[in-house]
Short mmCIF file of N, CA and C in Angstrom, two decimals:
data_model
loop_
_atom_site.label_atom_id
_atom_site.label_comp_id
_atom_site.label_asym_id
_atom_site.label_seq_id
_atom_site.Cartn_x
_atom_site.Cartn_y
_atom_site.Cartn_z
N UNK D 164 -4.64 -11.27 -10.95
CA UNK D 164 -5.76 -10.37 -11.60
C UNK D 164 -5.32 -9.06 -12.30
N UNK D 165 -5.69 -9.13 -13.56
CA UNK D 165 -5.33 -7.96 -14.20
C UNK D 165 -6.24 -6.74 -14.24
N UNK D 166 -5.57 -5.58 -13.73
CA UNK D 166 -6.66 -4.18 -14.32
C UNK D 166 -6.22 -3.81 -15.09
N UNK D 167 -7.39 -2.63 -15.90
CA UNK D 167 -6.30 -2.33 -17.08
C UNK D 167 -6.27 -0.78 -16.44
N UNK D 168 -5.31 -0.07 -17.08
CA UNK D 168 -5.19 1.28 -16.37
C UNK D 168 -5.47 2.33 -17.75
N UNK D 169 -5.97 3.71 -16.68
CA UNK D 169 -5.80 3.63 -15.49
C UNK D 169 -7.05 3.11 -14.65
N UNK D 170 -6.62 2.87 -13.01
CA UNK D 170 -7.37 1.81 -12.14
C UNK D 170 -7.59 3.24 -10.93
N UNK D 171 -8.39 3.47 -10.71
CA UNK D 171 -8.69 4.17 -9.49
C UNK D 171 -9.42 3.53 -8.08
N UNK D 172 -8.51 4.02 -7.13
CA UNK D 172 -8.99 2.77 -5.86
C UNK D 172 -9.36 4.10 -4.90
N UNK D 173 -10.51 3.93 -4.09
CA UNK D 173 -10.63 5.17 -3.02
C UNK D 173 -11.23 4.42 -1.77
N UNK D 174 -10.77 4.83 -0.54
CA UNK D 174 -11.20 4.24 0.96
C UNK D 174 -11.76 5.69 1.77
N UNK D 175 -13.09 5.31 2.35
CA UNK D 175 -13.52 6.03 3.34
C UNK D 175 -12.68 7.06 4.02
N UNK D 176 -11.16 7.00 4.43
CA UNK D 176 -10.49 7.42 5.21
C UNK D 176 -9.96 9.06 4.25
N UNK D 177 -9.96 9.05 3.26
CA UNK D 177 -9.58 10.34 2.70
C UNK D 177 -8.55 10.36 1.33
N UNK D 178 -8.19 9.08 0.99
CA UNK D 178 -7.11 8.36 0.31
C UNK D 178 -7.79 8.24 -1.14
N UNK D 179 -7.18 8.64 -1.82
CA UNK D 179 -7.77 8.35 -3.30
C UNK D 179 -6.34 7.95 -4.34
N UNK D 180 -6.31 7.09 -5.00
CA UNK D 180 -5.02 6.55 -5.71
C UNK D 180 -5.06 6.28 -7.04
N UNK D 181 -4.93 6.78 -7.88
CA UNK D 181 -4.91 6.47 -9.45
C UNK D 181 -3.60 5.59 -10.11
N UNK D 182 -3.59 4.75 -10.10
CA UNK D 182 -2.88 3.88 -11.04
C UNK D 182 -2.80 4.54 -12.67
N UNK D 183 -2.18 4.82 -13.14
CA UNK D 183 -2.35 5.82 -14.20
C UNK D 183 -1.85 4.79 -15.85
N UNK D 184 -0.44 4.51 -15.60
CA UNK D 184 0.12 3.79 -16.59
C UNK D 184 1.53 2.80 -16.04
N UNK D 185 1.83 1.81 -17.18
CA UNK D 185 2.61 0.91 -16.50
C UNK D 185 3.90 1.46 -17.50
N UNK D 186 5.26 1.97 -17.70
CA UNK D 186 6.05 2.13 -18.27
C UNK D 186 7.35 1.15 -18.11
N UNK D 187 7.90 1.12 -19.07
CA UNK D 187 9.13 -0.19 -18.74
C UNK D 187 10.27 0.82 -18.61
N UNK D 188 11.42 0.70 -17.43
CA UNK D 188 12.38 1.35 -17.31
C UNK D 188 13.43 0.83 -16.89
N UNK D 189 14.43 0.62 -18.05
CA UNK D 189 15.70 -0.42 -17.61
C UNK D 189 15.09 -2.11 -17.51
N UNK D 190 14.35 -2.25 -18.21
CA UNK D 190 13.75 -3.72 -18.11
C UNK D 190 12.63 -3.93 -17.04
N UNK D 191 12.45 -2.85 -16.05
CA UNK D 191 11.29 -3.09 -15.08
C UNK D 191 10.10 -2.03 -15.55
N UNK D 192 9.24 -3.00 -14.81
CA UNK D 192 7.74 -2.10 -15.04
C UNK D 192 8.07 -1.15 -13.91
N UNK D 193 7.47 0.14 -14.29
CA UNK D 193 7.82 1.14 -13.35
C UNK D 193 5.78 1.65 -13.56
N UNK D 194 5.35 1.99 -12.42
CA UNK D 194 3.92 2.37 -12.31
C UNK D 194 3.92 3.46 -11.97
N UNK D 195 2.93 4.35 -12.97
CA UNK D 195 3.05 5.48 -12.97
C UNK D 195 1.75 6.04 -11.77
N UNK D 196 1.88 6.89 -10.72
CA UNK D 196 0.87 6.89 -9.94
C UNK D 196 0.36 8.27 -9.50
N UNK D 197 -1.08 8.55 -9.25
CA UNK D 197 -1.41 9.77 -8.31
C UNK D 197 -1.84 9.62 -7.18
N UNK D 198 -1.81 10.59 -6.22
CA UNK D 198 -2.50 10.53 -5.02
C UNK D 198 -3.45 11.59 -4.91
N UNK D 199 -4.32 11.56 -3.99
CA UNK D 199 -5.22 12.84 -3.46
C UNK D 199 -5.27 12.38 -2.02
N UNK D 200 -5.26 13.17 -0.77
CA UNK D 200 -5.39 12.46 0.24
C UNK D 200 -5.90 14.17 1.10
N UNK D 201 -6.78 13.45 1.84
CA UNK D 201 -7.56 14.58 2.79
C UNK D 201 -6.30 15.03 3.94
N UNK D 202 -6.63 15.91 4.39
CA UNK D 202 -6.06 16.79 5.29
C UNK D 202 -6.18 15.48 6.60
N UNK D 203 -4.60 15.30 7.18
CA UNK D 203 -4.44 14.40 8.20
C UNK D 203 -4.65 12.93 7.99
N UNK D 204 -5.18 12.53 6.59
CA UNK D 204 -5.30 11.22 6.01
C UNK D 204 -3.53 10.90 5.41
N UNK D 205 -3.64 9.45 5.18
CA UNK D 205 -2.48 8.77 4.77
C UNK D 205 -2.40 7.38 5.28
N UNK D 206 -1.45 6.59 4.46
CA UNK D 206 -1.36 5.46 4.98
C UNK D 206 -0.37 4.86 6.36
N UNK D 207 -0.74 4.28 6.91
CA UNK D 207 0.17 3.59 7.87
C UNK D 207 1.49 3.62 7.93
N UNK D 208 2.39 3.40 9.07
CA UNK D 208 3.59 3.03 8.92
C UNK D 208 4.08 1.55 8.00
N UNK D 209 4.29 1.46 6.87
CA UNK D 209 4.12 0.39 6.08
C UNK D 209 5.79 0.07 5.29
N UNK D 210 5.96 -1.18 4.58
CA UNK D 210 7.08 -1.21 4.01
C UNK D 210 6.52 -2.14 2.55
N UNK D 211 7.69 -1.74 1.42
CA UNK D 211 7.68 -2.56 0.36
C UNK D 211 9.01 -3.06 0.42
N UNK D 212 8.94 -4.36 0.46
CA UNK D 212 10.02 -5.16 0.42
C UNK D 212 11.26 -5.04 -1.30
N UNK D 213 10.07 -5.02 -1.94
CA UNK D 213 10.95 -5.23 -3.35
C UNK D 213 10.62 -4.06 -4.30
N UNK D 214 10.19 -2.77 -3.76
CA UNK D 214 9.58 -1.49 -4.47
C UNK D 214 10.54 -0.45 -3.96
N UNK D 215 10.55 0.43 -4.64
CA UNK D 215 11.35 2.20 -4.65
C UNK D 215 9.73 2.70 -4.61
N UNK D 216 9.48 3.88 -4.06
CA UNK D 216 8.32 4.60 -4.82
C UNK D 216 8.80 6.12 -4.04
N UNK D 217 8.58 6.90 -5.50
CA UNK D 217 8.39 8.34 -5.18
C UNK D 217 7.38 8.86 -5.52
N UNK D 218 7.32 9.94 -4.79
CA UNK D 218 5.98 11.20 -4.76
C UNK D 218 6.83 12.53 -5.17
N UNK D 219 6.11 13.10 -6.02
CA UNK D 219 6.42 14.75 -5.98
C UNK D 219 5.24 15.45 -5.86
N UNK D 220 5.17 16.34 -4.52
CA UNK D 220 3.97 16.99 -4.34
C UNK D 220 3.70 18.27 -5.51
N UNK D 221 2.50 17.88 -5.83
CA UNK D 221 1.85 18.93 -6.80
C UNK D 221 1.18 20.13 -6.38
N UNK D 222 0.24 19.65 -5.13
CA UNK D 222 -0.11 20.52 -4.08
C UNK D 222 -0.68 20.15 -2.65
N UNK D 223 -0.20 20.98 -2.16
CA UNK D 223 -0.56 20.70 -0.48
C UNK D 223 0.77 20.54 0.18
N UNK D 224 0.62 20.05 1.12
CA UNK D 224 1.83 19.74 1.93
C UNK D 224 1.77 18.15 2.41
N UNK D 225 3.05 17.54 2.01
CA UNK D 225 3.43 16.46 2.53
C UNK D 225 3.94 16.08 3.80
N UNK D 226 3.18 15.32 4.75
CA UNK D 226 4.24 15.01 5.97
C UNK D 226 5.08 13.65 6.05
N UNK D 227 5.94 13.16 6.08
CA UNK D 227 6.42 11.86 6.10
C UNK D 227 7.48 11.43 6.92
N UNK D 228 7.49 10.11 7.27
CA UNK D 228 8.49 9.49 8.29
C UNK D 228 9.21 8.46 7.83
N UNK D 229 10.21 8.25 8.22
CA UNK D 229 10.69 6.69 8.14
C UNK D 229 11.08 6.30 9.55
N UNK D 230 10.57 4.89 9.46
CA UNK D 230 10.61 4.61 10.88
C UNK D 230 11.86 4.78 12.18
N UNK D 231 11.71 5.74 13.24
CA UNK D 231 12.83 5.65 13.70
C UNK D 231 13.72 6.95 13.83
N UNK D 232 13.01 7.70 12.99
CA UNK D 232 13.31 9.04 12.70
C UNK D 232 12.49 10.43 12.90
N UNK D 233 12.61 11.35 12.45
CA UNK D 233 11.75 12.18 13.16
C UNK D 233 10.68 12.88 11.81
N UNK D 234 9.35 12.92 12.14
CA UNK D 234 8.91 13.36 10.75
C UNK D 234 9.46 14.65 10.28
N UNK D 235 9.42 14.49 8.50
CA UNK D 235 9.86 15.60 7.95
C UNK D 235 8.66 16.16 7.06
N UNK D 236 9.13 17.06 5.91
CA UNK D 236 7.83 17.70 5.57
C UNK D 236 8.26 18.38 4.05
N UNK D 237 7.29 18.25 3.06
CA UNK D 237 7.73 18.39 1.38
C UNK D 237 6.58 19.49 0.98
N UNK D 238 7.21 20.30 -0.09
CA UNK D 238 6.13 21.49 -0.31
C UNK D 238 5.89 21.22 -1.80
N UNK D 239 5.20 21.99 -2.47
CA UNK D 239 5.01 21.72 -3.53
C UNK D 239 6.38 21.85 -4.69
N UNK D 240 6.61 20.93 -5.66
CA UNK D 240 7.74 20.36 -6.38
C UNK D 240 8.76 20.02 -6.07
N UNK D 241 8.63 19.29 -4.48
CA UNK D 241 9.43 18.88 -4.01
C UNK D 241 8.99 17.02 -3.86
N UNK D 242 10.21 16.01 -4.31
CA UNK D 242 10.18 15.05 -4.08
C UNK D 242 10.70 14.05 -2.96
N UNK D 243 10.01 13.11 -2.57
CA UNK D 243 10.49 12.18 -1.46
C UNK D 243 10.81 10.64 -2.38
N UNK D 244 11.76 10.44 -1.81
CA UNK D 244 11.98 8.74 -2.22
C UNK D 244 12.50 7.96 -1.34
N UNK D 245 11.00 6.86 -1.54
CA UNK D 245 11.20 5.72 -0.06
C UNK D 245 12.08 4.67 -1.25
N UNK D 246 13.35 4.31 -0.48
CA UNK D 246 13.87 2.81 -0.59
C UNK D 246 13.25 1.46 -0.38
N UNK D 247 13.37 0.70 -1.28
CA UNK D 247 12.84 -0.74 -1.18
C UNK D 247 13.05 -0.97 0.36
N UNK D 248 12.47 -1.65 1.09
CA UNK D 248 12.79 -2.15 2.32
C UNK D 248 12.71 -1.13 3.61
N UNK D 249 12.26 0.05 3.25
CA UNK D 249 12.58 1.05 4.10
C UNK D 249 11.07 1.30 5.24
N UNK D 250 11.00 1.08 6.21
CA UNK D 250 9.42 1.43 6.64
C UNK D 250 9.59 2.70 6.70
N UNK D 251 7.77 3.00 6.26
CA UNK D 251 7.84 4.84 6.24
C UNK D 251 6.41 4.76 6.11
N UNK D 252 5.88 6.52 6.25
CA UNK D 252 4.70 6.33 5.68
C UNK D 252 4.22 7.55 5.55
N UNK D 253 2.93 8.36 5.17
CA UNK D 253 3.17 9.57 4.87
C UNK D 253 1.51 9.91 5.25
N UNK D 254 1.31 11.64 4.99
CA UNK D 254 0.08 12.10 5.45
C UNK D 254 0.11 13.36 4.92
N UNK D 255 -1.20 13.73 4.69
CA UNK D 255 -1.33 15.21 4.23
C UNK D 255 -1.41 15.90 5.39
N UNK D 256 -0.11 16.93 5.31
CA UNK D 256 0.29 17.51 6.88
C UNK D 256 -0.10 19.15 6.51
N UNK D 257 -1.22 19.33 5.38
CA UNK D 257 -1.81 20.61 5.18
C UNK D 257 -3.52 20.53 5.78
N UNK D 258 -4.15 22.20 5.25
CA UNK D 258 -5.40 21.79 5.47
C UNK D 258 -5.84 22.01 4.05
N UNK D 259 -5.33 21.94 3.24
CA UNK D 259 -5.94 21.31 1.75
C UNK D 259 -5.53 20.15 1.37
N UNK D 260 -6.69 19.75 0.38
CA UNK D 260 -6.25 18.14 -0.20
C UNK D 260 -4.49 18.38 -0.92
N UNK D 261 -4.06 17.29 -0.45
CA UNK D 261 -2.60 16.70 -1.10
C UNK D 261 -2.51 16.24 -2.14
N UNK D 262 -2.29 16.39 -3.08
CA UNK D 262 -1.69 15.71 -4.71
C UNK D 262 -0.35 15.64 -4.90
N UNK D 263 -0.36 14.51 -4.98
CA UNK D 263 1.07 13.72 -5.19
C UNK D 263 1.17 13.17 -6.53
N UNK D 264 2.60 12.96 -7.49
CA UNK D 264 2.36 12.42 -8.83
C UNK D 264 3.44 11.39 -8.50
N UNK D 265 3.86 10.54 -9.04
CA UNK D 265 5.08 9.64 -8.53
C UNK D 265 5.06 8.30 -9.80
N UNK D 266 5.68 7.52 -8.70
CA UNK D 266 5.82 6.18 -9.46
C UNK D 266 6.13 5.08 -8.27
N UNK D 267 6.33 3.68 -8.66
CA UNK D 267 6.67 2.72 -7.83
C UNK D 267 7.16 1.51 -8.79
N UNK D 268 8.11 1.05 -8.35
CA UNK D 268 9.25 0.42 -9.05
C UNK D 268 9.83 -0.73 -8.67
N UNK D 269 9.78 -2.09 -9.16
CA UNK D 269 8.80 -2.44 -10.02
C UNK D 269 7.54 -2.61 -9.48
N UNK D 270 6.43 -3.00 -10.35
CA UNK D 270 5.10 -2.89 -9.79
C UNK D 270 4.81 -4.12 -8.94
N UNK D 271 5.29 -5.12 -9.71
CA UNK D 271 4.99 -6.38 -9.01
C UNK D 271 3.79 -6.42 -8.85
N UNK D 272 3.09 -6.70 -7.35
CA UNK D 272 1.70 -7.09 -6.71
C UNK D 272 0.96 -5.71 -6.35
N UNK D 273 1.59 -4.88 -6.53
CA UNK D 273 0.99 -3.42 -5.63
C UNK D 273 -0.28 -3.28 -6.10
N UNK D 274 -0.57 -3.02 -7.19
CA UNK D 274 -1.89 -2.61 -7.80
C UNK D 274 -3.41 -3.84 -7.12
N UNK D 275 -2.81 -5.27 -7.28
CA UNK D 275 -3.97 -6.09 -6.53
C UNK D 275 -3.83 -5.84 -4.94
N UNK D 276 -2.59 -5.54 -4.58
CA UNK D 276 -2.61 -5.67 -2.80
C UNK D 276 -3.33 -4.29 -2.46
N UNK D 277 -3.23 -3.04 -3.00
CA UNK D 277 -3.96 -1.92 -2.75
C UNK D 277 -4.88 -1.89 -2.82
N UNK D 278 -5.17 -2.35 -4.04
CA UNK D 278 -7.23 -2.32 -4.80
C UNK D 278 -7.98 -3.32 -3.39
N UNK D 279 -7.60 -4.61 -3.10
CA UNK D 279 -7.94 -5.25 -1.92
C UNK D 279 -7.98 -4.88 -0.97
N UNK D 280 -6.65 -4.23 -0.45
CA UNK D 280 -6.50 -3.41 1.06
C UNK D 280 -7.59 -2.40 1.25
N UNK D 281 -7.59 -1.14 0.09
CA UNK D 281 -8.62 -0.01 -0.16
C UNK D 281 -10.13 -1.05 0.16
N UNK D 282 -10.86 -1.98 -0.62
CA UNK D 282 -12.07 -2.29 -0.66
C UNK D 282 -11.97 -3.00 0.96
N UNK D 283 -11.12 -3.65 1.27
CA UNK D 283 -11.37 -4.14 2.93
C UNK D 283 -11.44 -3.17 3.73
N UNK D 284 -11.01 -1.75 3.62
CA UNK D 284 -11.02 -1.16 4.70
C UNK D 284 -12.43 -0.80 4.46
N UNK D 285 -12.67 0.17 3.43
CA UNK D 285 -14.24 0.44 3.00
C UNK D 285 -15.24 -0.30 3.79
N UNK D 286 -14.94 -1.98 3.24
CA UNK D 286 -15.78 -3.32 4.23
C UNK D 286 -15.87 -3.03 5.32
N UNK D 287 -14.86 -2.69 5.84
CA UNK D 287 -15.01 -2.92 7.72
C UNK D 287 -15.73 -1.57 8.25
N UNK D 288 -15.69 -0.06 7.32
CA UNK D 288 -15.71 0.83 7.88
C UNK D 288 -15.08 1.41 8.95
N UNK D 289 -13.86 0.90 9.20
CA UNK D 289 -13.06 1.58 10.00
C UNK D 289 -11.39 1.74 9.49
N UNK D 290 -10.50 1.85 10.29
CA UNK D 290 -9.30 2.27 9.72
C UNK D 290 -8.73 1.45 8.92
N UNK D 291 -9.22 -0.13 9.63
CA UNK D 291 -8.64 -1.35 9.37
C UNK D 291 -9.40 -2.40 8.51
N UNK D 292 -8.49 -2.96 7.78
CA UNK D 292 -9.00 -4.23 7.09
C UNK D 292 -10.16 -5.12 7.77
N UNK D 293 -10.68 -5.84 7.10
CA UNK D 293 -11.28 -6.88 7.83
C UNK D 293 -10.33 -8.15 8.42
N UNK D 294 -10.64 -8.79 9.52
CA UNK D 294 -9.63 -9.61 10.24
C UNK D 294 -9.38 -10.42 9.17
N UNK D 295 -10.23 -11.28 8.53
CA UNK D 295 -9.98 -12.57 7.35
C UNK D 295 -9.40 -11.90 6.31
N UNK D 296 -9.53 -10.44 5.67
CA UNK D 296 -8.83 -10.19 4.65
C UNK D 296 -7.59 -9.56 5.11
N UNK D 297 -7.50 -9.25 6.16
CA UNK D 297 -5.63 -8.78 6.92
C UNK D 297 -5.38 -10.17 6.58
N UNK D 298 -6.09 -11.19 7.45
CA UNK D 298 -4.73 -12.21 7.10
C UNK D 298 -4.45 -12.90 5.73
N UNK D 299 -5.04 -12.39 5.22
CA UNK D 299 -5.05 -13.05 3.57
C UNK D 299 -3.87 -12.11 2.98
N UNK D 300 -4.13 -10.88 3.16
CA UNK D 300 -3.10 -10.01 2.45
C UNK D 300 -1.79 -10.16 3.28
N UNK D 301 -1.79 -9.67 4.59
CA UNK D 301 -0.56 -9.50 5.65
C UNK D 301 0.36 -10.90 5.34
N UNK D 302 -0.21 -11.97 5.40
CA UNK D 302 0.19 -13.13 5.51
C UNK D 302 0.87 -13.86 4.21
N UNK D 303 -0.35 -13.70 3.21
CA UNK D 303 0.10 -14.23 1.75
C UNK D 303 1.10 -13.34 1.16
N UNK D 304 1.10 -12.24 1.29
CA UNK D 304 2.24 -11.24 0.73
C UNK D 304 3.15 -10.40 1.98
N UNK D 305 3.93 -11.36 2.78
CA UNK D 305 4.34 -10.75 3.91
C UNK D 305 5.82 -10.82 3.34
N UNK D 306 6.22 -11.70 2.07
CA UNK D 306 7.83 -11.15 1.71
C UNK D 306 7.74 -9.99 0.85
N UNK D 307 6.62 -9.77 0.62
CA UNK D 307 6.72 -8.14 -0.29
C UNK D 307 6.12 -7.06 0.49
N UNK D 308 5.11 -6.99 1.48
CA UNK D 308 4.66 -5.73 2.11
C UNK D 308 4.46 -6.11 3.76
N UNK D 309 5.13 -5.19 4.23
CA UNK D 309 4.97 -5.67 5.92
C UNK D 309 4.29 -4.14 6.19
N UNK D 310 3.73 -4.49 8.00
CA UNK D 310 3.21 -3.56 8.74
C UNK D 310 3.91 -3.14 9.89
N UNK D 311 4.98 -2.86 9.98
CA UNK D 311 6.05 -2.98 11.13
C UNK D 311 5.37 -2.56 12.76
N UNK D 312 4.28 -2.16 12.91
CA UNK D 312 3.60 -1.66 13.77
C UNK D 312 3.00 -3.23 14.25
N UNK D 313 2.62 -3.93 13.23
CA UNK D 313 1.88 -5.30 14.11
C UNK D 313 3.06 -6.35 15.00
N UNK D 314 2.65 -6.57 15.83
CA UNK D 314 3.58 -7.35 16.76
C UNK D 314 3.58 -8.37 16.43
N UNK D 315 5.09 -9.05 16.37
CA UNK D 315 5.93 -10.21 16.32
C UNK D 315 4.78 -11.26 16.56
N UNK D 316 4.15 -11.02 17.39
CA UNK D 316 3.21 -12.49 17.76
C UNK D 316 2.44 -12.46 16.96
N UNK D 317 1.47 -11.65 16.48
CA UNK D 317 0.39 -11.67 15.55
C UNK D 317 1.14 -11.70 14.42
N UNK D 318 2.02 -11.49 13.62
CA UNK D 318 2.62 -12.12 12.52
C UNK D 318 3.05 -13.34 12.54
N UNK D 319 3.41 -14.03 13.60
CA UNK D 319 4.07 -15.35 13.59
C UNK D 319 3.29 -16.45 14.01
N UNK D 320 1.91 -16.05 14.80
CA UNK D 320 0.79 -17.08 15.14
C UNK D 320 -0.49 -16.62 14.62
N UNK D 321 -1.01 -15.42 15.02
CA UNK D 321 -2.01 -15.10 14.98
C UNK D 321 -2.47 -14.99 13.16
N UNK D 322 -1.58 -14.15 12.58
CA UNK D 322 -2.25 -14.08 10.96
C UNK D 322 -1.91 -15.58 10.63
N UNK D 323 -1.19 -16.37 10.53
CA UNK D 323 -0.97 -17.66 9.99
C UNK D 323 -2.01 -18.35 10.12
N UNK D 324 -2.59 -18.47 11.42
CA UNK D 324 -3.64 -19.46 11.97
C UNK D 324 -5.08 -18.84 11.01
N UNK D 325 -5.05 -17.72 11.27
CA UNK D 325 -6.69 -17.20 10.81
C UNK D 325 -6.50 -16.99 9.38
N UNK D 326 -5.12 -16.98 8.46
CA UNK D 326 -5.10 -17.15 7.24
C UNK D 326 -5.86 -18.96 6.95
N UNK D 327 -5.00 -19.99 7.76
CA UNK D 327 -5.69 -21.09 7.08
C UNK D 327 -6.93 -21.61 7.63
N UNK D 328 -7.46 -20.84 8.60
CA UNK D 328 -9.04 -20.88 9.10
C UNK D 328 -9.81 -20.72 7.79
N UNK D 329 -9.40 -19.07 7.30
CA UNK D 329 -10.09 -18.50 6.50
C UNK D 329 -10.23 -19.50 4.75
N UNK D 330 -8.93 -20.33 4.89
CA UNK D 330 -8.78 -20.90 3.92
C UNK D 330 -9.59 -22.28 3.36
N UNK D 331 -9.72 -22.76 5.36
CA UNK D 331 -11.05 -23.80 5.32
C UNK D 331 -12.19 -23.69 5.66
N UNK D 332 -12.36 -22.30 5.64
CA UNK D 332 -13.79 -21.99 5.78
C UNK D 332 -14.59 -21.30 4.80
N UNK D 333 -13.95 -21.23 3.40
CA UNK D 333 -13.98 -20.96 2.26
C UNK D 333 -14.26 -19.08 2.42
N UNK D 334 -13.52 -18.70 3.07
CA UNK D 334 -13.25 -16.60 3.53
C UNK D 334 -12.86 -16.01 2.00
N UNK D 335 -11.82 -16.87 1.04
CA UNK D 335 -11.42 -15.88 0.23
C UNK D 335 -11.48 -16.49 -1.16
N UNK D 336 -13.05 -16.91 -1.63
CA UNK D 336 -13.33 -16.86 -2.75
C UNK D 336 -13.19 -15.52 -3.44
N UNK D 337 -13.16 -14.91 -2.73
CA UNK D 337 -13.17 -13.38 -3.58
C UNK D 337 -11.89 -13.21 -4.22
N UNK D 338 -10.70 -14.05 -3.60
CA UNK D 338 -9.20 -13.98 -4.19
C UNK D 338 -8.86 -15.07 -5.02
N UNK D 339 -10.03 -15.47 -5.43
CA UNK D 339 -9.45 -16.42 -6.23
C UNK D 339 -8.60 -16.42 -7.38
N UNK D 340 -8.45 -15.25 -8.10
CA UNK D 340 -8.27 -14.97 -8.59
C UNK D 340 -6.46 -14.08 -8.63
N UNK D 341 -6.19 -14.33 -7.24
CA UNK D 341 -5.04 -13.68 -6.60
C UNK D 341 -3.76 -13.55 -7.16
N UNK D 342 -3.32 -12.84 -7.62
CA UNK D 342 -2.09 -13.02 -8.13
C UNK D 342 -0.38 -14.20 -7.07
N UNK D 343 0.17 -14.77 -7.56
CA UNK D 343 0.84 -15.57 -6.45
C UNK D 343 1.96 -14.34 -6.06
N UNK D 344 2.34 -14.96 -4.62
CA UNK D 344 2.94 -13.93 -4.12
C UNK D 344 4.71 -14.09 -4.68
N UNK D 345 5.28 -13.34 -4.41
CA UNK D 345 6.65 -13.47 -4.88
C UNK D 345 7.59 -13.51 -3.81
N UNK D 346 8.43 -14.39 -3.79
CA UNK D 346 9.83 -14.91 -3.12
C UNK D 346 11.12 -14.39 -3.23
#
């Protein structure tokens, strides 16, 4: 799926993400992004195995944490870099809306993945994507993205089984143009 940029996604949890433009840096696609995050909102602990992510705080207070470490905080003008393969999370640690500007490099499948994830979270009306969408996204793109909090049994048995059931029952028609996973 190709998205024309800029492209904005929002979820009902208080997160808005704008994919502004694609730049080429040292032969790699660098996706320029901006986010707006409501107080106490932000993504769960996650990993992008193939991408670095950088966020610079424009307004508000950013809380962030690398798995196994204590939470840290960044204020206006400060930049946080999450290297590929590093499980991390961030959130709005202030009382005003958090606004950050940054990049993800290389872009790979991130626009599709986050767009589908936000849509599914909105569809579920909860903090989680719907079960079949979860299986599709988390299993199909498991070499690119991870949610470390999911138990190994869920990742190795439940998600693959649900993914196959979804394929057999036609649950993934909306993903017919999904990009191939990277290996």
